[in-house]
mmCIF file of N, CA and C in Angstrom:
data_model
loop_
_atom_site.group_PDB
_atom_site.id
_atom_site.type_symbol
_atom_site.label_atom_id
_atom_site.label_comp_id
_atom_site.label_asym_id
_atom_site.label_seq_id
_atom_site.Cartn_x
_atom_site.Cartn_y
_atom_site.Cartn_z
ATOM 1 N N ARG A 1063 30.761 24.677 68.688
ATOM 2 C CA ARG A 1063 31.610 24.952 69.917
ATOM 3 C C ARG A 1063 31.694 26.443 70.209
ATOM 4 N N CYS A 1064 31.808 27.177 69.050
ATOM 5 C CA CYS A 1064 31.936 28.621 69.111
ATOM 6 C C CYS A 1064 30.691 29.181 69.749
ATOM 7 N N CYS A 1065 29.546 28.723 69.427
ATOM 8 C CA CYS A 1065 28.293 29.162 70.015
ATOM 9 C C CYS A 1065 28.259 28.899 71.472
ATOM 10 N N ARG A 1066 28.647 27.748 71.873
ATOM 11 C CA ARG A 1066 28.492 27.256 73.281
ATOM 12 C C ARG A 1066 29.446 28.219 74.160
ATOM 13 N N ARG A 1067 30.626 28.504 73.602
ATOM 14 C CA ARG A 1067 31.445 29.299 74.440
ATOM 15 C C ARG A 1067 30.875 30.684 74.596
ATOM 16 N N ARG A 1068 30.339 31.189 73.545
ATOM 17 C CA ARG A 1068 29.697 32.520 73.686
ATOM 18 C C ARG A 1068 28.615 32.439 74.706
ATOM 19 N N ARG A 1069 27.818 31.430 74.545
ATOM 20 C CA ARG A 1069 26.620 31.296 75.494
ATOM 21 C C ARG A 1069 27.226 31.372 76.987
ATOM 22 N N ARG A 1070 28.176 30.617 77.248
ATOM 23 C CA ARG A 1070 28.703 30.569 78.541
ATOM 24 C C ARG A 1070 29.281 31.923 78.983
ATOM 25 N N ALA A 1071 29.888 32.624 77.937
ATOM 26 C CA ALA A 1071 30.560 33.886 78.167
ATOM 27 C C ALA A 1071 29.468 34.921 78.445
ATOM 28 N N VAL A 1072 28.354 34.924 77.621
ATOM 29 C CA VAL A 1072 27.453 35.957 77.643
ATOM 30 C C VAL A 1072 26.555 35.724 78.982
ATOM 31 N N GLY A 1073 26.314 34.524 79.266
ATOM 32 C CA GLY A 1073 25.532 34.223 80.450
ATOM 33 C C GLY A 1073 24.134 33.782 80.149
ATOM 34 N N VAL A 1074 23.372 33.833 81.072
ATOM 35 C CA VAL A 1074 21.911 33.272 81.073
ATOM 36 C C VAL A 1074 21.110 34.209 80.229
ATOM 37 N N ALA A 1075 21.270 35.467 80.239
ATOM 38 C CA ALA A 1075 20.459 36.490 79.540
ATOM 39 C C ALA A 1075 20.431 36.162 78.070
ATOM 40 N N ALA A 1076 21.601 35.802 77.426
ATOM 41 C CA ALA A 1076 21.607 35.545 75.990
ATOM 42 C C ALA A 1076 21.120 34.219 75.669
ATOM 43 N N ALA A 1077 20.939 33.330 76.615
ATOM 44 C CA ALA A 1077 20.564 31.998 76.380
ATOM 45 C C ALA A 1077 19.319 31.847 75.509
ATOM 46 N N PRO A 1078 18.208 32.678 75.880
ATOM 47 C CA PRO A 1078 17.011 32.485 75.061
ATOM 48 C C PRO A 1078 17.239 32.799 73.606
ATOM 49 N N HIS A 1079 18.049 33.812 73.335
ATOM 50 C CA HIS A 1079 18.431 34.195 71.986
ATOM 51 C C HIS A 1079 19.076 33.085 71.249
ATOM 52 N N TYR A 1080 20.012 32.393 71.893
ATOM 53 C CA TYR A 1080 20.777 31.367 71.199
ATOM 54 C C TYR A 1080 19.794 30.173 71.033
ATOM 55 N N SER A 1081 18.940 30.010 72.060
ATOM 56 C CA SER A 1081 18.144 28.889 71.896
ATOM 57 C C SER A 1081 17.130 29.040 70.589
ATOM 58 N N GLN A 1082 16.635 30.299 70.397
ATOM 59 C CA GLN A 1082 15.889 30.607 69.183
ATOM 60 C C GLN A 1082 16.633 30.391 67.907
ATOM 61 N N LEU A 1083 17.928 30.747 67.988
ATOM 62 C CA LEU A 1083 18.783 30.494 66.807
ATOM 63 C C LEU A 1083 19.002 29.007 66.594
ATOM 64 N N ASP A 1084 19.192 28.259 67.684
ATOM 65 C CA ASP A 1084 19.236 26.821 67.617
ATOM 66 C C ASP A 1084 17.974 26.190 66.918
ATOM 67 N N GLU A 1085 16.785 26.670 67.302
ATOM 68 C CA GLU A 1085 15.610 26.220 66.789
ATOM 69 C C GLU A 1085 15.441 26.515 65.310
ATOM 70 N N GLU A 1086 15.862 27.768 64.974
ATOM 71 C CA GLU A 1086 15.882 28.107 63.564
ATOM 72 C C GLU A 1086 16.909 27.281 62.664
ATOM 73 N N LEU A 1087 18.017 27.046 63.334
ATOM 74 C CA LEU A 1087 19.021 26.210 62.717
ATOM 75 C C LEU A 1087 18.473 24.768 62.478
ATOM 76 N N SER A 1088 17.919 24.280 63.526
ATOM 77 C CA SER A 1088 17.343 22.912 63.394
ATOM 78 C C SER A 1088 16.156 22.971 62.400
ATOM 79 N N SER A 1089 15.403 24.066 62.311
ATOM 80 C CA SER A 1089 14.339 24.070 61.246
ATOM 81 C C SER A 1089 14.906 24.210 59.904
ATOM 82 N N VAL A 1090 15.977 24.952 59.770
ATOM 83 C CA VAL A 1090 16.538 25.024 58.464
ATOM 84 C C VAL A 1090 17.236 23.741 58.007
ATOM 85 N N ARG A 1091 17.874 23.012 59.004
ATOM 86 C CA ARG A 1091 18.366 21.786 58.695
ATOM 87 C C ARG A 1091 17.332 20.753 58.268
ATOM 88 N N LEU A 1092 16.239 20.804 59.045
ATOM 89 C CA LEU A 1092 15.161 19.988 58.618
ATOM 90 C C LEU A 1092 14.520 20.258 57.301
ATOM 91 N N GLU A 1093 14.367 21.495 57.039
ATOM 92 C CA GLU A 1093 13.972 21.916 55.672
ATOM 93 C C GLU A 1093 14.898 21.537 54.566
ATOM 94 N N ARG A 1094 16.156 21.610 54.914
ATOM 95 C CA ARG A 1094 17.240 21.246 53.912
ATOM 96 C C ARG A 1094 17.171 19.741 53.767
ATOM 97 N N ALA A 1095 17.029 18.899 54.751
ATOM 98 C CA ALA A 1095 16.840 17.525 54.589
ATOM 99 C C ALA A 1095 15.608 17.191 53.757
ATOM 100 N N ARG A 1096 14.561 17.840 53.968
ATOM 101 C CA ARG A 1096 13.381 17.627 53.162
ATOM 102 C C ARG A 1096 13.546 18.022 51.742
ATOM 103 N N SER A 1097 14.354 19.028 51.583
ATOM 104 C CA SER A 1097 14.652 19.587 50.179
ATOM 105 C C SER A 1097 15.550 18.509 49.473
ATOM 106 N N GLU A 1098 16.477 17.983 50.233
ATOM 107 C CA GLU A 1098 17.380 16.990 49.599
ATOM 108 C C GLU A 1098 16.618 15.715 49.329
ATOM 109 N N GLN A 1099 15.658 15.417 50.216
ATOM 110 C CA GLN A 1099 14.819 14.211 49.929
ATOM 111 C C GLN A 1099 14.017 14.424 48.627
ATOM 112 N N ARG A 1100 13.435 15.614 48.545
ATOM 113 C CA ARG A 1100 12.602 15.945 47.348
ATOM 114 C C ARG A 1100 13.452 15.935 46.105
ATOM 115 N N LEU A 1101 14.691 16.514 46.358
ATOM 116 C CA LEU A 1101 15.674 16.481 45.140
ATOM 117 C C LEU A 1101 15.977 14.975 44.761
ATOM 118 N N ALA A 1102 16.257 14.135 45.720
ATOM 119 C CA ALA A 1102 16.586 12.743 45.400
ATOM 120 C C ALA A 1102 15.350 12.044 44.708
ATOM 121 N N GLU A 1103 14.135 12.313 45.170
ATOM 122 C CA GLU A 1103 12.904 11.817 44.531
ATOM 123 C C GLU A 1103 12.835 12.297 43.089
ATOM 124 N N ALA A 1104 13.027 13.673 42.961
ATOM 125 C CA ALA A 1104 12.999 14.249 41.630
ATOM 126 C C ALA A 1104 14.004 13.514 40.774
ATOM 127 N N LYS A 1105 15.256 13.345 41.225
ATOM 128 C CA LYS A 1105 16.247 12.662 40.427
ATOM 129 C C LYS A 1105 15.873 11.360 40.084
ATOM 130 N N ALA A 1106 15.266 10.565 41.019
ATOM 131 C CA ALA A 1106 14.729 9.182 40.641
ATOM 132 C C ALA A 1106 13.666 9.252 39.620
ATOM 133 N N ARG A 1107 12.735 10.226 39.738
ATOM 134 C CA ARG A 1107 11.722 10.396 38.690
ATOM 135 C C ARG A 1107 12.309 10.723 37.398
ATOM 136 N N LEU A 1108 13.367 11.621 37.387
ATOM 137 C CA LEU A 1108 14.059 11.982 36.168
ATOM 138 C C LEU A 1108 14.690 10.814 35.479
ATOM 139 N N LEU A 1109 15.383 9.917 36.369
ATOM 140 C CA LEU A 1109 15.912 8.707 35.772
ATOM 141 C C LEU A 1109 14.861 7.792 35.206
ATOM 142 N N GLU A 1110 13.723 7.703 35.908
ATOM 143 C CA GLU A 1110 12.676 6.840 35.328
ATOM 144 C C GLU A 1110 12.177 7.412 34.002
ATOM 145 N N THR A 1111 12.051 8.778 34.009
ATOM 146 C CA THR A 1111 11.554 9.443 32.829
ATOM 147 C C THR A 1111 12.546 9.253 31.706
ATOM 148 N N ASP A 1112 13.833 9.337 31.949
ATOM 149 C CA ASP A 1112 14.870 9.133 30.988
ATOM 150 C C ASP A 1112 14.841 7.725 30.427
ATOM 151 N N ALA A 1113 14.608 6.755 31.346
ATOM 152 C CA ALA A 1113 14.519 5.307 30.942
ATOM 153 C C ALA A 1113 13.273 5.161 29.940
ATOM 154 N N LEU A 1114 12.191 5.724 30.461
ATOM 155 C CA LEU A 1114 10.938 5.698 29.648
ATOM 156 C C LEU A 1114 11.147 6.355 28.218
ATOM 157 N N CYS A 1115 11.922 7.480 28.162
ATOM 158 C CA CYS A 1115 12.094 8.253 26.991
ATOM 159 C C CYS A 1115 12.953 7.285 26.041
ATOM 160 N N GLU A 1116 14.024 6.747 26.633
ATOM 161 C CA GLU A 1116 14.847 5.869 25.856
ATOM 162 C C GLU A 1116 14.086 4.656 25.220
ATOM 163 N N ASP A 1117 13.144 4.137 26.042
ATOM 164 C CA ASP A 1117 12.326 3.016 25.623
ATOM 165 C C ASP A 1117 11.474 3.459 24.505
ATOM 166 N N LEU A 1118 10.873 4.730 24.621
ATOM 167 C CA LEU A 1118 9.958 5.210 23.638
ATOM 168 C C LEU A 1118 10.813 5.496 22.311
ATOM 169 N N MET A 1119 11.983 6.072 22.545
ATOM 170 C CA MET A 1119 12.836 6.366 21.363
ATOM 171 C C MET A 1119 13.206 5.035 20.590
ATOM 172 N N SER A 1120 13.468 3.953 21.382
ATOM 173 C CA SER A 1120 13.777 2.662 20.746
ATOM 174 C C SER A 1120 12.632 2.174 20.024
ATOM 175 N N LYS A 1121 11.419 2.354 20.643
ATOM 176 C CA LYS A 1121 10.167 1.781 19.924
ATOM 177 C C LYS A 1121 9.925 2.697 18.710
ATOM 178 N N ARG A 1122 10.193 3.906 18.769
ATOM 179 C CA ARG A 1122 9.989 4.836 17.665
ATOM 180 C C ARG A 1122 10.975 4.412 16.546
ATOM 181 N N ALA A 1123 12.229 4.069 16.810
ATOM 182 C CA ALA A 1123 13.073 3.687 15.827
ATOM 183 C C ALA A 1123 12.678 2.334 15.179
ATOM 184 N N GLU A 1124 12.185 1.401 15.985
ATOM 185 C CA GLU A 1124 11.662 0.212 15.423
ATOM 186 C C GLU A 1124 10.461 0.507 14.496
ATOM 187 N N ALA A 1125 9.607 1.431 14.978
ATOM 188 C CA ALA A 1125 8.355 1.672 14.088
ATOM 189 C C ALA A 1125 8.834 2.349 12.807
ATOM 190 N N GLU A 1126 9.853 3.330 12.844
ATOM 191 C CA GLU A 1126 10.273 3.921 11.706
ATOM 192 C C GLU A 1126 10.918 2.848 10.703
ATOM 193 N N ALA A 1127 11.639 1.922 11.253
ATOM 194 C CA ALA A 1127 12.230 0.802 10.485
ATOM 195 C C ALA A 1127 11.177 0.033 9.792
ATOM 196 N N LYS A 1128 10.082 -0.292 10.506
ATOM 197 C CA LYS A 1128 8.957 -1.049 9.944
ATOM 198 C C LYS A 1128 8.268 -0.271 8.850
ATOM 199 N N ILE A 1129 8.136 1.046 9.195
ATOM 200 C CA ILE A 1129 7.468 1.893 8.118
ATOM 201 C C ILE A 1129 8.378 1.963 6.825
ATOM 202 N N LEU A 1130 9.711 2.087 6.966
ATOM 203 C CA LEU A 1130 10.527 2.110 5.853
ATOM 204 C C LEU A 1130 10.484 0.734 5.062
ATOM 205 N N GLN A 1131 10.420 -0.351 5.774
ATOM 206 C CA GLN A 1131 10.358 -1.654 5.206
ATOM 207 C C GLN A 1131 9.007 -1.787 4.441
ATOM 208 N N ALA A 1132 7.899 -1.252 5.068
ATOM 209 C CA ALA A 1132 6.685 -1.289 4.405
ATOM 210 C C ALA A 1132 6.647 -0.453 3.171
ATOM 211 N N ALA A 1133 7.283 0.715 3.252
ATOM 212 C CA ALA A 1133 7.333 1.525 2.023
ATOM 213 C C ALA A 1133 8.068 0.937 0.851
ATOM 214 N N GLU A 1134 9.256 0.209 1.268
ATOM 215 C CA GLU A 1134 9.903 -0.422 0.308
ATOM 216 C C GLU A 1134 9.082 -1.609 -0.390
ATOM 217 N N THR A 1135 8.385 -2.329 0.483
ATOM 218 C CA THR A 1135 7.468 -3.333 0.026
ATOM 219 C C THR A 1135 6.481 -2.807 -0.979
ATOM 220 N N CYS A 1136 5.859 -1.534 -0.558
ATOM 221 C CA CYS A 1136 4.862 -0.935 -1.451
ATOM 222 C C CYS A 1136 5.468 -0.529 -2.783
ATOM 223 N N GLU A 1137 6.691 -0.032 -2.730
ATOM 224 C CA GLU A 1137 7.380 0.313 -3.984
ATOM 225 C C GLU A 1137 7.519 -0.881 -4.952
ATOM 226 N N GLN A 1138 7.916 -2.051 -4.205
ATOM 227 C CA GLN A 1138 8.129 -3.263 -5.064
ATOM 228 C C GLN A 1138 6.764 -3.706 -5.662
ATOM 229 N N LEU A 1139 5.747 -3.611 -4.848
ATOM 230 C CA LEU A 1139 4.406 -4.045 -5.371
ATOM 231 C C LEU A 1139 3.936 -3.027 -6.409
ATOM 232 N N LEU A 1140 4.222 -1.804 -6.266
ATOM 233 C CA LEU A 1140 3.808 -0.795 -7.346
ATOM 234 C C LEU A 1140 4.538 -1.113 -8.702
ATOM 235 N N ALA A 1141 5.901 -1.396 -8.476
ATOM 236 C CA ALA A 1141 6.739 -1.708 -9.609
ATOM 237 C C ALA A 1141 6.111 -3.014 -10.322
ATOM 238 N N LYS A 1142 5.704 -4.021 -9.534
ATOM 239 C CA LYS A 1142 5.148 -5.216 -10.211
ATOM 240 C C LYS A 1142 3.771 -4.883 -10.856
ATOM 241 N N LEU A 1143 2.950 -4.039 -10.169
ATOM 242 C CA LEU A 1143 1.725 -3.575 -10.691
ATOM 243 C C LEU A 1143 1.979 -2.849 -12.054
ATOM 244 N N ALA A 1144 2.944 -2.003 -12.129
ATOM 245 C CA ALA A 1144 3.247 -1.278 -13.293
ATOM 246 C C ALA A 1144 3.602 -2.173 -14.464
ATOM 247 N N VAL A 1145 4.350 -3.243 -14.162
ATOM 248 C CA VAL A 1145 4.695 -4.251 -15.192
ATOM 249 C C VAL A 1145 3.469 -4.957 -15.629
ATOM 250 N N ARG A 1146 2.648 -5.367 -14.670
ATOM 251 C CA ARG A 1146 1.408 -6.139 -15.063
ATOM 252 C C ARG A 1146 0.482 -5.142 -15.795
ATOM 253 N N SER A 1147 0.511 -3.859 -15.462
ATOM 254 C CA SER A 1147 -0.432 -2.877 -16.152
ATOM 255 C C SER A 1147 0.110 -2.704 -17.635
ATOM 256 N N ASP A 1148 1.394 -2.715 -17.835
ATOM 257 C CA ASP A 1148 1.987 -2.658 -19.133
ATOM 258 C C ASP A 1148 1.638 -3.876 -19.946
ATOM 259 N N ASP A 1149 1.735 -5.003 -19.244
ATOM 260 C CA ASP A 1149 1.446 -6.365 -19.961
ATOM 261 C C ASP A 1149 -0.108 -6.380 -20.240
ATOM 262 N N ALA A 1150 -0.933 -5.885 -19.359
ATOM 263 C CA ALA A 1150 -2.408 -5.850 -19.659
ATOM 264 C C ALA A 1150 -2.597 -4.875 -20.804
ATOM 265 N N THR A 1151 -1.913 -3.739 -20.820
ATOM 266 C CA THR A 1151 -2.214 -2.803 -21.908
ATOM 267 C C THR A 1151 -1.737 -3.454 -23.258
ATOM 268 N N ALA A 1152 -0.586 -4.134 -23.255
ATOM 269 C CA ALA A 1152 -0.090 -4.744 -24.510
ATOM 270 C C ALA A 1152 -1.103 -5.882 -24.847
ATOM 271 N N ALA A 1153 -1.648 -6.701 -23.947
ATOM 272 C CA ALA A 1153 -2.568 -7.716 -24.249
ATOM 273 C C ALA A 1153 -3.888 -7.140 -24.767
ATOM 274 N N HIS A 1154 -4.288 -5.863 -24.217
ATOM 275 C CA HIS A 1154 -5.500 -5.320 -24.677
ATOM 276 C C HIS A 1154 -5.319 -4.835 -26.131
ATOM 277 N N ALA A 1155 -4.103 -4.220 -26.376
ATOM 278 C CA ALA A 1155 -3.909 -3.764 -27.733
ATOM 279 C C ALA A 1155 -3.844 -4.992 -28.691
ATOM 280 N N GLU A 1156 -3.264 -6.103 -28.252
ATOM 281 C CA GLU A 1156 -3.196 -7.252 -29.130
ATOM 282 C C GLU A 1156 -4.685 -7.858 -29.342
ATOM 283 N N ALA A 1157 -5.388 -7.835 -28.267
ATOM 284 C CA ALA A 1157 -6.836 -8.261 -28.537
ATOM 285 C C ALA A 1157 -7.631 -7.378 -29.438
ATOM 286 N N GLN A 1158 -7.370 -6.020 -29.313
ATOM 287 C CA GLN A 1158 -8.030 -5.140 -30.247
ATOM 288 C C GLN A 1158 -7.549 -5.513 -31.686
ATOM 289 N N GLY A 1159 -6.268 -5.737 -31.980
ATOM 290 C CA GLY A 1159 -5.805 -6.063 -33.208
ATOM 291 C C GLY A 1159 -6.419 -7.423 -33.728
ATOM 292 N N LEU A 1160 -6.483 -8.420 -32.881
ATOM 293 C CA LEU A 1160 -7.132 -9.637 -33.190
ATOM 294 C C LEU A 1160 -8.567 -9.489 -33.597
ATOM 295 N N GLU A 1161 -9.277 -8.639 -32.774
ATOM 296 C CA GLU A 1161 -10.685 -8.281 -33.082
ATOM 297 C C GLU A 1161 -10.871 -7.681 -34.425
ATOM 298 N N ALA A 1162 -9.859 -6.755 -34.787
ATOM 299 C CA ALA A 1162 -9.931 -6.114 -36.142
ATOM 300 C C ALA A 1162 -9.689 -7.146 -37.179
ATOM 301 N N GLU A 1163 -8.765 -8.066 -36.945
ATOM 302 C CA GLU A 1163 -8.492 -9.126 -37.942
ATOM 303 C C GLU A 1163 -9.717 -10.091 -38.016
ATOM 304 N N LEU A 1164 -10.286 -10.339 -36.874
ATOM 305 C CA LEU A 1164 -11.549 -11.150 -36.928
ATOM 306 C C LEU A 1164 -12.657 -10.438 -37.786
ATOM 307 N N GLY A 1165 -12.811 -9.164 -37.624
ATOM 308 C CA GLY A 1165 -13.807 -8.408 -38.312
ATOM 309 C C GLY A 1165 -13.517 -8.513 -39.864
ATOM 310 N N GLU A 1166 -12.272 -8.371 -40.121
ATOM 311 C CA GLU A 1166 -11.861 -8.485 -41.595
ATOM 312 C C GLU A 1166 -12.128 -9.872 -42.122
ATOM 313 N N ALA A 1167 -11.848 -10.869 -41.297
ATOM 314 C CA ALA A 1167 -12.118 -12.218 -41.746
ATOM 315 C C ALA A 1167 -13.596 -12.494 -41.871
ATOM 316 N N ASN A 1168 -14.442 -11.948 -40.958
ATOM 317 C CA ASN A 1168 -15.886 -12.171 -41.114
ATOM 318 C C ASN A 1168 -16.349 -11.402 -42.327
ATOM 319 N N ARG A 1169 -15.835 -10.286 -42.684
ATOM 320 C CA ARG A 1169 -16.282 -9.604 -43.907
ATOM 321 C C ARG A 1169 -15.804 -10.452 -45.123
ATOM 322 N N ALA A 1170 -14.669 -11.016 -45.043
ATOM 323 C CA ALA A 1170 -14.254 -11.799 -46.199
ATOM 324 C C ALA A 1170 -15.024 -13.114 -46.280
ATOM 325 N N VAL A 1171 -15.526 -13.725 -45.153
ATOM 326 C CA VAL A 1171 -16.312 -14.865 -45.215
ATOM 327 C C VAL A 1171 -17.730 -14.467 -45.747
ATOM 328 N N ALA A 1172 -18.205 -13.328 -45.335
ATOM 329 C CA ALA A 1172 -19.508 -12.895 -45.839
ATOM 330 C C ALA A 1172 -19.467 -12.612 -47.287
ATOM 331 N N ALA A 1173 -18.328 -12.040 -47.764
ATOM 332 C CA ALA A 1173 -18.123 -11.739 -49.280
ATOM 333 C C ALA A 1173 -18.097 -13.088 -50.056
ATOM 334 N N ALA A 1174 -17.402 -14.059 -49.455
ATOM 335 C CA ALA A 1174 -17.222 -15.451 -50.005
ATOM 336 C C ALA A 1174 -18.537 -16.143 -50.147
ATOM 337 N N GLU A 1175 -19.346 -15.937 -48.981
ATOM 338 C CA GLU A 1175 -20.618 -16.579 -49.092
ATOM 339 C C GLU A 1175 -21.563 -15.878 -50.054
ATOM 340 N N ALA A 1176 -21.522 -14.594 -50.235
ATOM 341 C CA ALA A 1176 -22.204 -13.960 -51.223
ATOM 342 C C ALA A 1176 -21.818 -14.464 -52.596
ATOM 343 N N ARG A 1177 -20.533 -14.551 -52.862
ATOM 344 C CA ARG A 1177 -20.091 -15.055 -54.153
ATOM 345 C C ARG A 1177 -20.502 -16.487 -54.374
ATOM 346 N N LEU A 1178 -20.515 -17.250 -53.292
ATOM 347 C CA LEU A 1178 -20.967 -18.673 -53.362
ATOM 348 C C LEU A 1178 -22.488 -18.735 -53.758
ATOM 349 N N ALA A 1179 -23.316 -17.878 -53.174
ATOM 350 C CA ALA A 1179 -24.638 -17.740 -53.381
ATOM 351 C C ALA A 1179 -24.859 -17.375 -54.838
ATOM 352 N N GLU A 1180 -24.145 -16.415 -55.342
ATOM 353 C CA GLU A 1180 -24.215 -16.016 -56.774
ATOM 354 C C GLU A 1180 -23.824 -17.162 -57.655
ATOM 355 N N ALA A 1181 -22.855 -17.983 -57.283
ATOM 356 C CA ALA A 1181 -22.326 -19.086 -58.110
ATOM 357 C C ALA A 1181 -23.446 -20.151 -58.081
ATOM 358 N N ASP A 1182 -24.040 -20.374 -56.968
ATOM 359 C CA ASP A 1182 -25.127 -21.294 -56.906
ATOM 360 C C ASP A 1182 -26.305 -20.973 -57.797
ATOM 361 N N GLN A 1183 -26.606 -19.628 -57.793
ATOM 362 C CA GLN A 1183 -27.731 -19.141 -58.705
ATOM 363 C C GLN A 1183 -27.308 -19.365 -60.047
ATOM 364 N N ASP A 1184 -26.062 -18.923 -60.401
ATOM 365 C CA ASP A 1184 -25.593 -19.214 -61.780
ATOM 366 C C ASP A 1184 -25.645 -20.561 -62.183
ATOM 367 N N ALA A 1185 -25.221 -21.512 -61.235
ATOM 368 C CA ALA A 1185 -25.193 -22.887 -61.515
ATOM 369 C C ALA A 1185 -26.676 -23.459 -61.720
ATOM 370 N N SER A 1186 -27.597 -22.905 -60.965
ATOM 371 C CA SER A 1186 -28.961 -23.360 -61.141
ATOM 372 C C SER A 1186 -29.473 -22.839 -62.444
ATOM 373 N N LYS A 1187 -29.160 -21.623 -62.820
ATOM 374 C CA LYS A 1187 -29.611 -21.154 -64.112
ATOM 375 C C LYS A 1187 -28.847 -22.022 -65.274
ATOM 376 N N LEU A 1188 -27.632 -22.283 -65.117
ATOM 377 C CA LEU A 1188 -27.048 -23.142 -66.156
ATOM 378 C C LEU A 1188 -27.615 -24.494 -66.192
ATOM 379 N N LYS A 1189 -27.882 -25.010 -65.062
ATOM 380 C CA LYS A 1189 -28.553 -26.412 -64.931
ATOM 381 C C LYS A 1189 -29.918 -26.408 -65.690
ATOM 382 N N LYS A 1190 -30.639 -25.339 -65.367
ATOM 383 C CA LYS A 1190 -31.900 -25.226 -66.035
ATOM 384 C C LYS A 1190 -31.735 -25.084 -67.668
ATOM 385 N N ALA A 1191 -30.732 -24.250 -67.932
ATOM 386 C CA ALA A 1191 -30.524 -24.119 -69.355
ATOM 387 C C ALA A 1191 -30.002 -25.371 -69.963
ATOM 388 N N LEU A 1192 -29.149 -26.062 -69.219
ATOM 389 C CA LEU A 1192 -28.662 -27.288 -69.821
ATOM 390 C C LEU A 1192 -29.838 -28.428 -69.863
ATOM 391 N N THR A 1193 -30.640 -28.363 -68.820
ATOM 392 C CA THR A 1193 -31.807 -29.271 -68.821
ATOM 393 C C THR A 1193 -32.641 -28.962 -70.000
ATOM 394 N N GLY A 1194 -32.859 -27.690 -70.333
ATOM 395 C CA GLY A 1194 -33.625 -27.336 -71.553
ATOM 396 C C GLY A 1194 -33.001 -27.727 -72.813
ATOM 397 N N VAL A 1195 -31.604 -27.602 -72.818
ATOM 398 C CA VAL A 1195 -30.819 -27.992 -74.052
ATOM 399 C C VAL A 1195 -30.913 -29.541 -74.156
ATOM 400 N N GLU A 1196 -30.806 -30.190 -73.068
ATOM 401 C CA GLU A 1196 -30.836 -31.675 -73.101
ATOM 402 C C GLU A 1196 -32.186 -32.112 -73.629
ATOM 403 N N VAL A 1197 -33.287 -31.462 -73.077
ATOM 404 C CA VAL A 1197 -34.545 -31.845 -73.451
ATOM 405 C C VAL A 1197 -34.622 -31.579 -74.990
ATOM 406 N N SER A 1198 -34.133 -30.468 -75.303
ATOM 407 C CA SER A 1198 -34.171 -30.127 -76.820
ATOM 408 C C SER A 1198 -33.469 -30.977 -77.578
ATOM 409 N N ASN A 1199 -32.254 -31.398 -77.168
ATOM 410 C CA ASN A 1199 -31.396 -32.283 -77.843
ATOM 411 C C ASN A 1199 -31.996 -33.641 -77.869
ATOM 412 N N ALA A 1200 -32.643 -33.981 -76.743
ATOM 413 C CA ALA A 1200 -33.350 -35.387 -76.800
ATOM 414 C C ALA A 1200 -34.435 -35.362 -77.733
ATOM 415 N N SER A 1201 -35.209 -34.308 -77.780
ATOM 416 C CA SER A 1201 -36.301 -34.199 -78.732
ATOM 417 C C SER A 1201 -35.824 -34.234 -80.070
ATOM 418 N N GLU A 1202 -34.757 -33.610 -80.377
ATOM 419 C CA GLU A 1202 -34.130 -33.598 -81.750
ATOM 420 C C GLU A 1202 -33.648 -35.076 -82.113
ATOM 421 N N LEU A 1203 -33.036 -35.656 -81.071
ATOM 422 C CA LEU A 1203 -32.537 -37.057 -81.299
ATOM 423 C C LEU A 1203 -33.716 -38.083 -81.616
ATOM 424 N N GLN A 1204 -34.649 -37.814 -80.819
ATOM 425 C CA GLN A 1204 -35.838 -38.645 -81.019
ATOM 426 C C GLN A 1204 -36.463 -38.367 -82.452
ATOM 427 N N LEU A 1205 -36.494 -37.108 -82.827
ATOM 428 C CA LEU A 1205 -37.065 -36.680 -84.187
ATOM 429 C C LEU A 1205 -36.118 -37.407 -85.197
ATOM 430 N N GLN A 1206 -34.876 -37.248 -85.065
ATOM 431 C CA GLN A 1206 -33.938 -37.789 -85.993
ATOM 432 C C GLN A 1206 -34.150 -39.399 -86.044
ATOM 433 N N LYS A 1207 -34.315 -39.978 -84.911
ATOM 434 C CA LYS A 1207 -34.519 -41.410 -84.832
ATOM 435 C C LYS A 1207 -35.868 -41.785 -85.597
ATOM 436 N N GLU A 1208 -36.854 -40.998 -85.282
ATOM 437 C CA GLU A 1208 -38.021 -41.343 -85.986
ATOM 438 C C GLU A 1208 -37.887 -41.176 -87.487
ATOM 439 N N ARG A 1209 -37.215 -40.153 -87.954
ATOM 440 C CA ARG A 1209 -37.019 -39.847 -89.321
ATOM 441 C C ARG A 1209 -36.229 -41.025 -89.905
ATOM 442 N N SER A 1210 -35.278 -41.546 -89.222
ATOM 443 C CA SER A 1210 -34.457 -42.498 -89.802
ATOM 444 C C SER A 1210 -35.179 -43.856 -89.822
ATOM 445 N N ASP A 1211 -36.182 -44.073 -89.037
ATOM 446 C CA ASP A 1211 -36.821 -45.252 -89.051
ATOM 447 C C ASP A 1211 -37.801 -45.247 -90.197
#
């Protein structure tokens, strides 16, 4: 309103100047509208980006939870493995002890077999000696029988 009154008051000579101001004002308003449009678009993109970030953060939290669960599972498996390893170590030690006992038993059997072989040899010698004595006794008995006849 104010500008219109001045235009009327100043007259036709000032009209081109006001018309240029009106064009600049229109240009500024148009630029402002464009800027507001770009701002609205930027805010919309920001909201989309925020939603995407929240989605990614949610997925990250889920992934971290899965990683934590997998780590706990690994710890449990490692504990079981340690127990089995201890069991295997104990079984190995027991097997070595049994192998040592078996070695001792094998040596004892070998010694017993050696003594048995010696006893067999001694028995054979005694048998031969007894056979010789029996033959000798039989000969003597026969001689005595012949003498008595």
